[in-house]
JSON list of C-alpha atoms in Angstrom, two decimals:
[
{"chain": "A", "resi": 57, "resn": "MET", "atom": "CA", "xyz": [-9.65, -15.70, 12.36]},
{"chain": "A", "resi": 58, "resn": "SER", "atom": "CA", "xyz": [-11.99, -16.24, 9.42]},
{"chain": "A", "resi": 59, "resn": "GLY", "atom": "CA", "xyz": [-15.15, -14.33, 8.55]},
{"chain": "A", "resi": 60, "resn": "ALA", "atom": "CA", "xyz": [-15.84, -10.78, 7.50]},
{"chain": "A", "resi": 61, "resn": "LEU", "atom": "CA", "xyz": [-13.73, -7.95, 8.90]},
{"chain": "A", "resi": 62, "resn": "LEU", "atom": "CA", "xyz": [-15.05, -4.43, 9.52]},
{"chain": "A", "resi": 63, "resn": "PHE", "atom": "CA", "xyz": [-12.70, -1.43, 9.39]},
{"chain": "A", "resi": 64, "resn": "ILE", "atom": "CA", "xyz": [-14.01, 1.79, 10.98]},
{"chain": "A", "resi": 65, "resn": "ALA", "atom": "CA", "xyz": [-12.43, 5.23, 10.50]},
{"chain": "A", "resi": 66, "resn": "ALA", "atom": "CA", "xyz": [-13.53, 8.86, 10.63]},
{"chain": "A", "resi": 67, "resn": "ASP", "atom": "CA", "xyz": [-12.40, 10.05, 7.19]},
{"chain": "A", "resi": 68, "resn": "PRO", "atom": "CA", "xyz": [-11.92, 8.28, 3.83]},
{"chain": "A", "resi": 69, "resn": "ARG", "atom": "CA", "xyz": [-8.33, 9.60, 3.72]},
{"chain": "A", "resi": 70, "resn": "GLU", "atom": "CA", "xyz": [-7.51, 7.23, 6.56]},
{"chain": "A", "resi": 71, "resn": "PHE", "atom": "CA", "xyz": [-8.14, 4.34, 4.15]},
{"chain": "A", "resi": 72, "resn": "ALA", "atom": "CA", "xyz": [-5.89, 5.74, 1.40]},
{"chain": "A", "resi": 73, "resn": "GLY", "atom": "CA", "xyz": [-2.96, 3.47, 2.29]},
{"chain": "A", "resi": 74, "resn": "LEU", "atom": "CA", "xyz": [-5.08, 0.34, 2.78]},
{"chain": "A", "resi": 75, "resn": "LEU", "atom": "CA", "xyz": [-7.27, 0.48, -0.34]},
{"chain": "A", "resi": 76, "resn": "PRO", "atom": "CA", "xyz": [-4.43, -0.40, -2.78]},
{"chain": "A", "resi": 77, "resn": "HIS", "atom": "CA", "xyz": [-3.98, -3.67, -0.85]},
{"chain": "A", "resi": 78, "resn": "LEU", "atom": "CA", "xyz": [-7.65, -4.68, -1.21]},
{"chain": "A", "resi": 79, "resn": "GLU", "atom": "CA", "xyz": [-9.27, -6.50, -4.14]},
{"chain": "A", "resi": 80, "resn": "ASP", "atom": "CA", "xyz": [-12.62, -5.99, -5.85]},
{"chain": "A", "resi": 81, "resn": "VAL", "atom": "CA", "xyz": [-13.28, -2.68, -4.05]},
{"chain": "A", "resi": 82, "resn": "ARG", "atom": "CA", "xyz": [-16.85, -1.51, -4.64]},
{"chain": "A", "resi": 83, "resn": "PRO", "atom": "CA", "xyz": [-19.18, 1.14, -3.17]},
{"chain": "A", "resi": 84, "resn": "LEU", "atom": "CA", "xyz": [-21.53, -0.15, -0.48]},
{"chain": "A", "resi": 85, "resn": "GLN", "atom": "CA", "xyz": [-24.91, 1.46, 0.14]},
{"chain": "A", "resi": 86, "resn": "LEU", "atom": "CA", "xyz": [-25.12, 2.17, 3.87]},
{"chain": "A", "resi": 87, "resn": "PRO", "atom": "CA", "xyz": [-26.45, 5.19, 5.84]},
{"chain": "A", "resi": 88, "resn": "VAL", "atom": "CA", "xyz": [-22.93, 6.49, 6.52]},
{"chain": "A", "resi": 89, "resn": "HIS", "atom": "CA", "xyz": [-20.64, 9.13, 5.02]},
{"chain": "A", "resi": 90, "resn": "TRP", "atom": "CA", "xyz": [-18.47, 6.68, 3.01]},
{"chain": "A", "resi": 91, "resn": "SER", "atom": "CA", "xyz": [-18.41, 2.88, 2.69]},
{"chain": "A", "resi": 92, "resn": "ARG", "atom": "CA", "xyz": [-16.80, 0.20, 0.57]},
{"chain": "A", "resi": 93, "resn": "THR", "atom": "CA", "xyz": [-16.85, -3.58, 0.32]},
{"chain": "A", "resi": 94, "resn": "ALA", "atom": "CA", "xyz": [-13.81, -5.54, -0.80]},
{"chain": "A", "resi": 95, "resn": "ARG", "atom": "CA", "xyz": [-11.86, -8.79, -0.56]},
{"chain": "A", "resi": 96, "resn": "TRP", "atom": "CA", "xyz": [-8.61, -9.08, 1.39]},
{"chain": "A", "resi": 97, "resn": "LYS", "atom": "CA", "xyz": [-6.57, -12.23, 2.01]},
{"chain": "A", "resi": 98, "resn": "GLY", "atom": "CA", "xyz": [-9.58, -14.33, 1.09]},
{"chain": "A", "resi": 99, "resn": "ARG", "atom": "CA", "xyz": [-11.90, -12.49, 3.48]},
{"chain": "A", "resi": 100, "resn": "GLN", "atom": "CA", "xyz": [-14.79, -10.16, 2.94]},
{"chain": "A", "resi": 101, "resn": "VAL", "atom": "CA", "xyz": [-14.02, -6.64, 4.17]},
{"chain": "A", "resi": 102, "resn": "THR", "atom": "CA", "xyz": [-16.27, -3.68, 4.89]},
{"chain": "A", "resi": 103, "resn": "ALA", "atom": "CA", "xyz": [-14.63, -0.25, 5.22]},
{"chain": "A", "resi": 104, "resn": "ILE", "atom": "CA", "xyz": [-16.60, 2.66, 6.69]},
{"chain": "A", "resi": 105, "resn": "ALA", "atom": "CA", "xyz": [-15.71, 6.31, 7.34]},
{"chain": "A", "resi": 106, "resn": "ASN", "atom": "CA", "xyz": [-18.54, 8.06, 9.16]},
{"chain": "A", "resi": 107, "resn": "GLY", "atom": "CA", "xyz": [-17.04, 11.27, 10.55]},
{"chain": "A", "resi": 108, "resn": "ALA", "atom": "CA", "xyz": [-15.33, 12.21, 13.80]},
{"chain": "A", "resi": 109, "resn": "GLY", "atom": "CA", "xyz": [-16.54, 11.17, 17.23]},
{"chain": "A", "resi": 110, "resn": "ALA", "atom": "CA", "xyz": [-17.43, 8.09, 19.24]},
{"chain": "A", "resi": 111, "resn": "GLU", "atom": "CA", "xyz": [-21.16, 8.19, 18.52]},
{"chain": "A", "resi": 112, "resn": "ARG", "atom": "CA", "xyz": [-20.62, 8.22, 14.77]},
{"chain": "A", "resi": 113, "resn": "ALA", "atom": "CA", "xyz": [-18.20, 5.28, 15.04]},
{"chain": "A", "resi": 114, "resn": "PHE", "atom": "CA", "xyz": [-20.69, 3.42, 17.25]},
{"chain": "A", "resi": 115, "resn": "ALA", "atom": "CA", "xyz": [-23.47, 3.96, 14.71]},
{"chain": "A", "resi": 116, "resn": "ALA", "atom": "CA", "xyz": [-21.24, 2.83, 11.84]},
{"chain": "A", "resi": 117, "resn": "VAL", "atom": "CA", "xyz": [-20.55, -0.53, 13.47]},
{"chain": "A", "resi": 118, "resn": "LEU", "atom": "CA", "xyz": [-24.26, -1.13, 14.06]},
{"chain": "A", "resi": 119, "resn": "VAL", "atom": "CA", "xyz": [-25.38, -0.43, 10.47]},
{"chain": "A", "resi": 120, "resn": "ALA", "atom": "CA", "xyz": [-22.64, -2.51, 8.83]},
{"chain": "A", "resi": 121, "resn": "PRO", "atom": "CA", "xyz": [-23.18, -6.11, 7.75]},
{"chain": "A", "resi": 122, "resn": "LYS", "atom": "CA", "xyz": [-22.33, -8.02, 10.92]},
{"chain": "A", "resi": 123, "resn": "PRO", "atom": "CA", "xyz": [-18.64, -8.94, 10.83]},
{"chain": "A", "resi": 124, "resn": "ALA", "atom": "CA", "xyz": [-16.52, -11.49, 12.66]},
{"chain": "A", "resi": 125, "resn": "ALA", "atom": "CA", "xyz": [-14.34, -8.68, 14.09]},
{"chain": "A", "resi": 126, "resn": "VAL", "atom": "CA", "xyz": [-14.01, -4.89, 14.17]},
{"chain": "A", "resi": 127, "resn": "CYS", "atom": "CA", "xyz": [-10.84, -2.87, 13.62]},
{"chain": "A", "resi": 128, "resn": "ASN", "atom": "CA", "xyz": [-10.76, 0.87, 14.25]},
{"chain": "A", "resi": 129, "resn": "ILE", "atom": "CA", "xyz": [-8.05, 2.61, 12.22]},
{"chain": "A", "resi": 130, "resn": "GLY", "atom": "CA", "xyz": [-6.94, 6.14, 11.40]},
{"chain": "A", "resi": 131, "resn": "PHE", "atom": "CA", "xyz": [-4.80, 9.03, 12.51]},
{"chain": "A", "resi": 132, "resn": "CYS", "atom": "CA", "xyz": [-4.00, 10.06, 16.08]},
{"chain": "A", "resi": 133, "resn": "GLY", "atom": "CA", "xyz": [-2.23, 12.67, 18.13]},
{"chain": "A", "resi": 134, "resn": "ALA", "atom": "CA", "xyz": [0.94, 11.65, 19.96]},
{"chain": "A", "resi": 135, "resn": "LEU", "atom": "CA", "xyz": [1.04, 12.04, 23.73]},
{"chain": "A", "resi": 136, "resn": "ASP", "atom": "CA", "xyz": [4.39, 10.30, 24.12]},
{"chain": "A", "resi": 137, "resn": "GLU", "atom": "CA", "xyz": [7.14, 12.67, 22.99]},
{"chain": "A", "resi": 138, "resn": "SER", "atom": "CA", "xyz": [9.17, 9.80, 21.53]},
{"chain": "A", "resi": 139, "resn": "LEU", "atom": "CA", "xyz": [6.51, 9.17, 18.86]},
{"chain": "A", "resi": 140, "resn": "GLN", "atom": "CA", "xyz": [7.15, 10.67, 15.43]},
{"chain": "A", "resi": 141, "resn": "ILE", "atom": "CA", "xyz": [4.95, 11.48, 12.44]},
{"chain": "A", "resi": 142, "resn": "ALA", "atom": "CA", "xyz": [3.52, 8.33, 10.77]},
{"chain": "A", "resi": 143, "resn": "ASP", "atom": "CA", "xyz": [4.62, 6.03, 13.59]},
{"chain": "A", "resi": 144, "resn": "VAL", "atom": "CA", "xyz": [2.13, 3.17, 13.85]},
{"chain": "A", "resi": 145, "resn": "VAL", "atom": "CA", "xyz": [0.70, 2.40, 17.28]},
{"chain": "A", "resi": 146, "resn": "VAL", "atom": "CA", "xyz": [-1.32, -0.68, 18.17]},
{"chain": "A", "resi": 147, "resn": "ALA", "atom": "CA", "xyz": [-3.69, 0.17, 21.00]},
{"chain": "A", "resi": 148, "resn": "THR", "atom": "CA", "xyz": [-3.58, -2.32, 23.86]},
{"chain": "A", "resi": 149, "resn": "GLU", "atom": "CA", "xyz": [-6.56, -0.66, 25.51]},
{"chain": "A", "resi": 150, "resn": "VAL", "atom": "CA", "xyz": [-8.98, 2.16, 24.79]},
{"chain": "A", "resi": 151, "resn": "ARG", "atom": "CA", "xyz": [-9.61, 4.56, 27.66]},
{"chain": "A", "resi": 152, "resn": "ALA", "atom": "CA", "xyz": [-12.66, 6.81, 27.70]},
{"chain": "A", "resi": 153, "resn": "ALA", "atom": "CA", "xyz": [-13.92, 9.03, 30.51]},
{"chain": "A", "resi": 154, "resn": "THR", "atom": "CA", "xyz": [-15.90, 6.31, 32.27]},
{"chain": "A", "resi": 155, "resn": "HIS", "atom": "CA", "xyz": [-14.82, 3.00, 30.74]},
{"chain": "A", "resi": 156, "resn": "THR", "atom": "CA", "xyz": [-11.79, 1.11, 29.46]},
{"chain": "A", "resi": 157, "resn": "TRP", "atom": "CA", "xyz": [-11.86, -1.57, 26.76]},
{"chain": "A", "resi": 158, "resn": "GLN", "atom": "CA", "xyz": [-9.13, -4.14, 26.20]},
{"chain": "A", "resi": 159, "resn": "THR", "atom": "CA", "xyz": [-8.23, -4.89, 22.60]},
{"chain": "A", "resi": 160, "resn": "ALA", "atom": "CA", "xyz": [-7.66, -8.30, 21.03]},
{"chain": "A", "resi": 161, "resn": "ALA", "atom": "CA", "xyz": [-4.18, -9.42, 19.97]},
{"chain": "A", "resi": 162, "resn": "PHE", "atom": "CA", "xyz": [-3.29, -10.07, 16.32]},
{"chain": "A", "resi": 163, "resn": "GLU", "atom": "CA", "xyz": [-0.26, -10.95, 14.20]},
{"chain": "A", "resi": 164, "resn": "ALA", "atom": "CA", "xyz": [1.54, -7.85, 12.94]},
{"chain": "A", "resi": 165, "resn": "PRO", "atom": "CA", "xyz": [4.96, -6.36, 12.15]},
{"chain": "A", "resi": 166, "resn": "PRO", "atom": "CA", "xyz": [6.82, -4.73, 15.07]},
{"chain": "A", "resi": 167, "resn": "ALA", "atom": "CA", "xyz": [5.11, -1.56, 16.27]},
{"chain": "A", "resi": 168, "resn": "ARG", "atom": "CA", "xyz": [4.60, 0.46, 19.43]},
{"chain": "A", "resi": 169, "resn": "GLN", "atom": "CA", "xyz": [1.91, -1.04, 21.66]},
{"chain": "A", "resi": 170, "resn": "ALA", "atom": "CA", "xyz": [0.31, 1.37, 24.10]},
{"chain": "A", "resi": 171, "resn": "ALA", "atom": "CA", "xyz": [-2.84, 2.65, 25.77]},
{"chain": "A", "resi": 172, "resn": "LEU", "atom": "CA", "xyz": [-5.05, 5.04, 23.79]},
{"chain": "A", "resi": 173, "resn": "ALA", "atom": "CA", "xyz": [-7.09, 7.95, 25.15]},
{"chain": "A", "resi": 174, "resn": "SER", "atom": "CA", "xyz": [-10.39, 8.36, 23.30]},
{"chain": "A", "resi": 175, "resn": "ILE", "atom": "CA", "xyz": [-11.90, 11.79, 23.98]},
{"chain": "A", "resi": 176, "resn": "ASP", "atom": "CA", "xyz": [-14.83, 13.85, 22.66]},
{"chain": "A", "resi": 177, "resn": "HIS", "atom": "CA", "xyz": [-12.81, 16.63, 21.03]},
{"chain": "A", "resi": 178, "resn": "ILE", "atom": "CA", "xyz": [-9.48, 17.30, 19.35]},
{"chain": "A", "resi": 179, "resn": "ALA", "atom": "CA", "xyz": [-6.57, 17.79, 21.72]},
{"chain": "A", "resi": 180, "resn": "GLN", "atom": "CA", "xyz": [-5.49, 21.25, 20.52]},
{"chain": "A", "resi": 181, "resn": "THR", "atom": "CA", "xyz": [-2.53, 22.06, 22.77]},
{"chain": "A", "resi": 182, "resn": "ALA", "atom": "CA", "xyz": [0.68, 20.57, 24.09]},
{"chain": "A", "resi": 183, "resn": "VAL", "atom": "CA", "xyz": [-0.57, 21.26, 27.62]},
{"chain": "A", "resi": 184, "resn": "GLU", "atom": "CA", "xyz": [-3.68, 19.13, 27.12]},
{"chain": "A", "resi": 185, "resn": "LYS", "atom": "CA", "xyz": [-1.56, 16.38, 25.59]},
{"chain": "A", "resi": 186, "resn": "ARG", "atom": "CA", "xyz": [0.77, 16.42, 28.59]},
{"chain": "A", "resi": 187, "resn": "ASN", "atom": "CA", "xyz": [-2.22, 16.09, 30.91]},
{"chain": "A", "resi": 188, "resn": "LEU", "atom": "CA", "xyz": [-3.51, 13.12, 28.92]},
{"chain": "A", "resi": 189, "resn": "ARG", "atom": "CA", "xyz": [-0.04, 11.58, 28.90]},
{"chain": "A", "resi": 190, "resn": "ALA", "atom": "CA", "xyz": [-0.05, 11.73, 32.70]},
{"chain": "A", "resi": 191, "resn": "THR", "atom": "CA", "xyz": [-2.95, 9.25, 32.69]},
{"chain": "A", "resi": 192, "resn": "GLY", "atom": "CA", "xyz": [-0.69, 6.68, 31.04]},
{"chain": "A", "resi": 193, "resn": "ALA", "atom": "CA", "xyz": [-1.98, 6.93, 27.46]},
{"chain": "A", "resi": 194, "resn": "SER", "atom": "CA", "xyz": [0.45, 7.33, 24.55]},
{"chain": "A", "resi": 195, "resn": "ILE", "atom": "CA", "xyz": [-1.92, 8.49, 21.79]},
{"chain": "A", "resi": 196, "resn": "VAL", "atom": "CA", "xyz": [-5.24, 10.33, 21.56]},
{"chain": "A", "resi": 197, "resn": "GLU", "atom": "CA", "xyz": [-8.17, 10.28, 19.11]},
{"chain": "A", "resi": 198, "resn": "MET", "atom": "CA", "xyz": [-11.98, 10.49, 19.03]},
{"chain": "A", "resi": 199, "resn": "GLU", "atom": "CA", "xyz": [-13.61, 7.33, 17.58]},
{"chain": "A", "resi": 200, "resn": "ALA", "atom": "CA", "xyz": [-12.12, 4.25, 19.23]},
{"chain": "A", "resi": 201, "resn": "ALA", "atom": "CA", "xyz": [-14.39, 4.33, 22.28]},
{"chain": "A", "resi": 202, "resn": "GLY", "atom": "CA", "xyz": [-17.50, 4.22, 20.09]},
{"chain": "A", "resi": 203, "resn": "ALA", "atom": "CA", "xyz": [-16.22, 1.35, 17.95]},
{"chain": "A", "resi": 204, "resn": "ALA", "atom": "CA", "xyz": [-15.08, -0.53, 21.07]},
{"chain": "A", "resi": 205, "resn": "ARG", "atom": "CA", "xyz": [-18.46, -0.07, 22.77]},
{"chain": "A", "resi": 206, "resn": "ALA", "atom": "CA", "xyz": [-20.35, -1.35, 19.72]},
{"chain": "A", "resi": 207, "resn": "SER", "atom": "CA", "xyz": [-17.99, -4.33, 19.44]},
{"chain": "A", "resi": 208, "resn": "GLU", "atom": "CA", "xyz": [-18.60, -5.14, 23.10]},
{"chain": "A", "resi": 209, "resn": "ASP", "atom": "CA", "xyz": [-22.37, -4.92, 22.61]},
{"chain": "A", "resi": 210, "resn": "LEU", "atom": "CA", "xyz": [-22.14, -7.33, 19.66]},
{"chain": "A", "resi": 211, "resn": "ALA", "atom": "CA", "xyz": [-19.63, -9.63, 21.43]},
{"chain": "A", "resi": 212, "resn": "LEU", "atom": "CA", "xyz": [-17.06, -9.13, 18.66]},
{"chain": "A", "resi": 213, "resn": "PRO", "atom": "CA", "xyz": [-13.25, -9.04, 18.87]},
{"chain": "A", "resi": 214, "resn": "PHE", "atom": "CA", "xyz": [-12.00, -5.45, 18.67]},
{"chain": "A", "resi": 215, "resn": "TYR", "atom": "CA", "xyz": [-8.68, -4.15, 17.33]},
{"chain": "A", "resi": 216, "resn": "CYS", "atom": "CA", "xyz": [-7.37, -0.60, 17.08]},
{"chain": "A", "resi": 217, "resn": "VAL", "atom": "CA", "xyz": [-4.41, 0.62, 15.01]},
{"chain": "A", "resi": 218, "resn": "ARG", "atom": "CA", "xyz": [-3.46, 4.27, 14.58]},
{"chain": "A", "resi": 219, "resn": "ALA", "atom": "CA", "xyz": [-0.77, 6.33, 12.85]},
{"chain": "A", "resi": 220, "resn": "VAL", "atom": "CA", "xyz": [0.56, 9.60, 14.30]},
{"chain": "A", "resi": 221, "resn": "SER", "atom": "CA", "xyz": [-0.37, 12.82, 12.50]},
{"chain": "A", "resi": 222, "resn": "ASP", "atom": "CA", "xyz": [0.56, 15.43, 15.15]},
{"chain": "A", "resi": 223, "resn": "LEU", "atom": "CA", "xyz": [3.26, 15.49, 17.80]},
{"chain": "A", "resi": 224, "resn": "ALA", "atom": "CA", "xyz": [3.02, 15.64, 21.58]},
{"chain": "A", "resi": 225, "resn": "GLY", "atom": "CA", "xyz": [4.78, 18.98, 21.91]},
{"chain": "A", "resi": 226, "resn": "GLU", "atom": "CA", "xyz": [2.77, 20.82, 19.27]},
{"chain": "A", "resi": 227, "resn": "ASP", "atom": "CA", "xyz": [-0.09, 23.31, 19.56]},
{"chain": "A", "resi": 228, "resn": "PHE", "atom": "CA", "xyz": [-2.56, 23.67, 16.69]},
{"chain": "A", "resi": 229, "resn": "ALA", "atom": "CA", "xyz": [-2.91, 27.20, 15.31]},
{"chain": "A", "resi": 230, "resn": "ASN", "atom": "CA", "xyz": [-6.28, 26.35, 13.73]},
{"chain": "A", "resi": 231, "resn": "ASP", "atom": "CA", "xyz": [-9.25, 25.71, 16.01]},
{"chain": "A", "resi": 232, "resn": "TYR", "atom": "CA", "xyz": [-10.31, 22.33, 14.61]},
{"chain": "A", "resi": 233, "resn": "ASN", "atom": "CA", "xyz": [-12.99, 21.86, 17.24]},
{"chain": "A", "resi": 234, "resn": "ALA", "atom": "CA", "xyz": [-14.72, 25.04, 16.11]},
{"chain": "A", "resi": 235, "resn": "ALA", "atom": "CA", "xyz": [-14.55, 23.80, 12.51]},
{"chain": "A", "resi": 236, "resn": "LEU", "atom": "CA", "xyz": [-16.07, 20.38, 13.28]},
{"chain": "A", "resi": 237, "resn": "ARG", "atom": "CA", "xyz": [-19.62, 20.16, 11.93]},
{"chain": "A", "resi": 238, "resn": "ALA", "atom": "CA", "xyz": [-22.52, 18.19, 13.38]},
{"chain": "A", "resi": 239, "resn": "ASP", "atom": "CA", "xyz": [-22.06, 15.52, 10.69]},
{"chain": "A", "resi": 240, "resn": "GLY", "atom": "CA", "xyz": [-18.57, 14.75, 12.01]},
{"chain": "A", "resi": 241, "resn": "ARG", "atom": "CA", "xyz": [-16.73, 16.41, 9.13]},
{"chain": "A", "resi": 242, "resn": "PHE", "atom": "CA", "xyz": [-14.66, 19.57, 9.12]},
{"chain": "A", "resi": 243, "resn": "SER", "atom": "CA", "xyz": [-15.82, 22.79, 7.52]},
{"chain": "A", "resi": 244, "resn": "ILE", "atom": "CA", "xyz": [-13.12, 23.76, 5.00]},
{"chain": "A", "resi": 245, "resn": "PHE", "atom": "CA", "xyz": [-14.62, 27.25, 4.84]},
{"chain": "A", "resi": 246, "resn": "SER", "atom": "CA", "xyz": [-14.25, 27.65, 8.61]},
{"chain": "A", "resi": 247, "resn": "LEU", "atom": "CA", "xyz": [-10.62, 26.51, 8.49]},
{"chain": "A", "resi": 248, "resn": "ILE", "atom": "CA", "xyz": [-9.77, 28.79, 5.56]},
{"chain": "A", "resi": 249, "resn": "LYS", "atom": "CA", "xyz": [-11.21, 31.77, 7.44]},
{"chain": "A", "resi": 250, "resn": "GLN", "atom": "CA", "xyz": [-8.69, 31.15, 10.22]},
{"chain": "A", "resi": 251, "resn": "HIS", "atom": "CA", "xyz": [-5.83, 31.90, 7.76]},
{"chain": "A", "resi": 252, "resn": "HIS", "atom": "CA", "xyz": [-3.37, 29.28, 9.05]},
{"chain": "A", "resi": 253, "resn": "PHE", "atom": "CA", "xyz": [-2.75, 27.80, 5.60]},
{"chain": "A", "resi": 254, "resn": "GLY", "atom": "CA", "xyz": [0.75, 26.56, 6.37]},
{"chain": "A", "resi": 255, "resn": "GLU", "atom": "CA", "xyz": [-0.56, 24.30, 9.11]},
{"chain": "A", "resi": 256, "resn": "LEU", "atom": "CA", "xyz": [-3.27, 22.91, 6.83]},
{"chain": "A", "resi": 257, "resn": "LEU", "atom": "CA", "xyz": [-0.72, 22.08, 4.13]},
{"chain": "A", "resi": 258, "resn": "ARG", "atom": "CA", "xyz": [1.62, 20.51, 6.69]},
{"chain": "A", "resi": 259, "resn": "LEU", "atom": "CA", "xyz": [-1.19, 18.42, 8.13]},
{"chain": "A", "resi": 260, "resn": "GLN", "atom": "CA", "xyz": [-2.23, 17.30, 4.65]},
{"chain": "A", "resi": 261, "resn": "SER", "atom": "CA", "xyz": [1.32, 16.07, 4.00]},
{"chain": "A", "resi": 262, "resn": "ARG", "atom": "CA", "xyz": [1.54, 14.37, 7.38]},
{"chain": "A", "resi": 263, "resn": "THR", "atom": "CA", "xyz": [-1.77, 12.57, 7.07]},
{"chain": "A", "resi": 264, "resn": "ALA", "atom": "CA", "xyz": [-0.84, 11.30, 3.60]},
{"chain": "A", "resi": 265, "resn": "GLN", "atom": "CA", "xyz": [2.39, 9.90, 5.03]},
{"chain": "A", "resi": 266, "resn": "ALA", "atom": "CA", "xyz": [0.55, 8.40, 8.00]},
{"chain": "A", "resi": 267, "resn": "ALA", "atom": "CA", "xyz": [-2.07, 6.79, 5.74]},
{"chain": "A", "resi": 268, "resn": "ARG", "atom": "CA", "xyz": [0.64, 5.09, 3.66]},
{"chain": "A", "resi": 269, "resn": "LYS", "atom": "CA", "xyz": [2.42, 3.72, 6.71]},
{"chain": "A", "resi": 270, "resn": "LEU", "atom": "CA", "xyz": [-0.85, 2.59, 8.26]},
{"chain": "A", "resi": 271, "resn": "GLY", "atom": "CA", "xyz": [-1.97, 0.82, 5.09]},
{"chain": "A", "resi": 272, "resn": "ASP", "atom": "CA", "xyz": [1.35, -0.98, 4.65]},
{"chain": "A", "resi": 273, "resn": "PHE", "atom": "CA", "xyz": [1.26, -2.08, 8.30]},
{"chain": "A", "resi": 274, "resn": "LEU", "atom": "CA", "xyz": [-2.29, -3.41, 8.05]},
{"chain": "A", "resi": 275, "resn": "ALA", "atom": "CA", "xyz": [-1.47, -5.22, 4.79]},
{"chain": "A", "resi": 276, "resn": "LYS", "atom": "CA", "xyz": [1.22, -7.20, 6.62]},
{"chain": "A", "resi": 277, "resn": "SER", "atom": "CA", "xyz": [-1.05, -7.98, 9.58]},
{"chain": "A", "resi": 278, "resn": "SER", "atom": "CA", "xyz": [-3.41, -10.91, 10.16]},
{"chain": "A", "resi": 279, "resn": "PHE", "atom": "CA", "xyz": [-6.59, -10.46, 12.18]}
]
């Protein structure tokens, strides 16, 4: 497919592995948390990180220069116990509470293909992840439903690629939902007050690894 491509994420760190593969990366003035314009494989690319949650992802798609296709990327929680840290998963469908969106196919290296559960909060416990797994989804996150809904409204092809940052059998010690601010970003002060520094350092390492794997995968893909 030719034409501009729009990448949507929640946090700029989710673009850390992709940015080195882009050319002529420049800031882009949009009413979002973070945005860049670039060239990639001869195509114009817009990259936006606008905070956690479906509504923020939906808004980001609508304020971007209209693309030829939308790709939601970033980190995710594993629901399938066979998934490991930094495993890349291509979502075949995005399941929200009241609607399911099918994703478009694209050329890519081998990767797990599975259904994604898009929910309105962070899945904090192994019990919640098991319950979500029982619905048939293999990964969970918070933005894909918003990006998919906006893509549907604009009649654009929609893709979704995620990399695992927490495992199915793990509970979080920190309450990340309590630390999530209204602007879709996490309060570092709130997390520090919870005193689970080891988990924060471990998550930082895992997300860096996941971002690298995700970026390398996307660089070898064709949308």
